[in-house]
């Protein structure tokens, strides 16, 4: 389940967050997890669009650029970023349970956990806070 934050909780979480590069994404990035939801990036005439659905909600869609830059879409960015982070973390947990050596398991899932952290950061920062590439 994706946690919902109040405005005060969100402000506290944002305190001290630094500007970072956008998380890695591609026009064909997608993911899903039972009990959490799904997302899909795709390229269309306006650029990269993301469609997502949390398990208990309705399907939503927005331009990735708008999600990054538009204050009015901060709630959607929060929902999408936490959804992606949660799916990555669940995937990492499922892999870790299949590897008997804890240190090897931790090493193996580091890329997914790093990506989850990056998406969580992207979801929390205010609109326009991320370092964007020149051709964005």
XYZ file of C-alpha atoms in Angstrom:
136
model
C 0.000 0.000 0.000
C 1.283 3.467 -0.894
C 1.431 5.811 2.110
C -0.400 9.108 1.846
C 1.294 12.134 3.439
C -0.233 15.287 4.858
C 1.193 18.634 3.744
C 3.040 18.993 7.097
C 4.532 15.492 6.868
C 5.653 16.192 3.312
C 7.319 19.454 4.306
C 9.252 17.671 7.073
C 10.354 14.942 4.657
C 11.487 17.539 2.106
C 13.645 19.445 4.561
C 17.266 19.225 3.481
C 16.688 17.245 0.275
C 19.291 18.154 -2.311
C 18.823 18.507 -6.050
C 19.870 15.294 -7.800
C 19.730 13.887 -11.310
C 16.496 12.290 -12.448
C 16.152 8.579 -11.745
C 16.956 6.330 -14.700
C 13.950 5.706 -16.930
C 13.336 4.702 -20.548
C 10.372 5.025 -22.873
C 9.622 1.326 -22.333
C 10.116 1.146 -18.547
C 7.300 -0.644 -16.751
C 6.604 -2.611 -13.612
C 3.863 -4.111 -11.513
C 3.389 -5.940 -8.233
C 0.257 -7.612 -6.925
C -1.173 -5.667 -4.022
C 0.721 -2.468 -4.936
C -0.074 -1.459 -8.517
C 1.563 -0.914 -11.898
C 3.196 1.730 -14.090
C 4.362 2.116 -17.677
C 6.426 4.780 -19.431
C 5.793 5.206 -23.146
C 6.772 7.692 -25.817
C 4.108 9.599 -27.722
C 3.795 12.857 -29.672
C 4.254 15.002 -26.535
C 7.286 13.096 -25.231
C 7.409 10.533 -22.433
C 4.057 9.808 -20.797
C 3.573 7.697 -17.684
C 0.449 5.705 -16.919
C 0.036 4.202 -13.454
C -2.505 2.693 -11.151
C -2.194 1.995 -7.462
C -3.957 -1.191 -6.422
C -6.989 0.537 -4.904
C -7.228 3.495 -7.275
C -8.058 4.485 -10.804
C -5.618 4.646 -13.692
C -3.780 7.960 -14.087
C -1.597 9.354 -16.854
C 0.679 12.391 -17.182
C 3.634 13.722 -19.101
C 6.846 12.824 -17.273
C 8.164 16.332 -17.932
C 5.041 17.852 -16.376
C 5.353 15.551 -13.360
C 8.893 16.846 -12.857
C 8.128 20.538 -13.304
C 4.485 21.286 -12.439
C 3.555 22.129 -8.858
C -0.075 21.136 -9.431
C 1.065 17.558 -10.166
C 3.093 17.110 -6.956
C 0.525 14.698 -5.472
C 0.640 12.582 -8.615
C 4.461 12.656 -8.619
C 4.471 11.553 -4.985
C 2.069 8.702 -5.730
C 3.972 7.538 -8.833
C 7.431 7.787 -7.259
C 6.368 5.889 -4.151
C 4.670 3.277 -6.348
C 7.845 2.697 -8.382
C 10.006 2.629 -5.228
C 7.653 0.143 -3.549
C 7.654 -2.180 -6.561
C 11.469 -2.105 -6.720
C 11.734 -2.817 -2.986
C 9.280 -5.725 -3.187
C 11.228 -7.166 -6.105
C 14.492 -6.827 -4.150
C 12.913 -8.496 -1.099
C 11.656 -11.398 -3.185
C 15.150 -11.945 -4.640
C 16.778 -11.684 -1.203
C 14.533 -14.478 0.124
C 15.748 -16.755 -2.666
C 19.472 -16.332 -1.891
C 20.663 -18.127 1.236
C 23.845 -16.090 1.800
C 22.707 -12.733 3.312
C 25.779 -10.759 2.179
C 25.504 -12.117 -1.364
C 21.771 -11.376 -1.396
C 22.344 -7.795 -0.254
C 25.030 -7.295 -2.900
C 22.806 -8.754 -5.615
C 19.833 -6.433 -4.939
C 21.826 -3.206 -4.446
C 20.930 -1.818 -7.914
C 17.185 -2.188 -7.240
C 17.465 -0.680 -3.767
C 19.494 2.239 -5.162
C 16.858 2.862 -7.850
C 14.079 2.685 -5.241
C 15.887 5.326 -3.172
C 16.253 7.572 -6.245
C 12.550 7.284 -7.128
C 11.550 7.953 -3.518
C 13.722 11.118 -3.569
C 12.166 12.225 -6.892
C 8.691 11.738 -5.464
C 9.351 13.869 -2.386
C 11.134 16.946 -3.759
C 9.172 20.008 -4.878
C 8.432 20.571 -8.561
C 11.470 21.715 -10.532
C 13.925 20.652 -7.806
C 15.680 17.884 -9.771
C 18.687 18.466 -12.015
C 17.319 18.053 -15.514
C 19.282 17.190 -18.662
C 19.624 19.973 -21.251
C 17.392 18.282 -23.818
C 14.635 17.556 -21.297
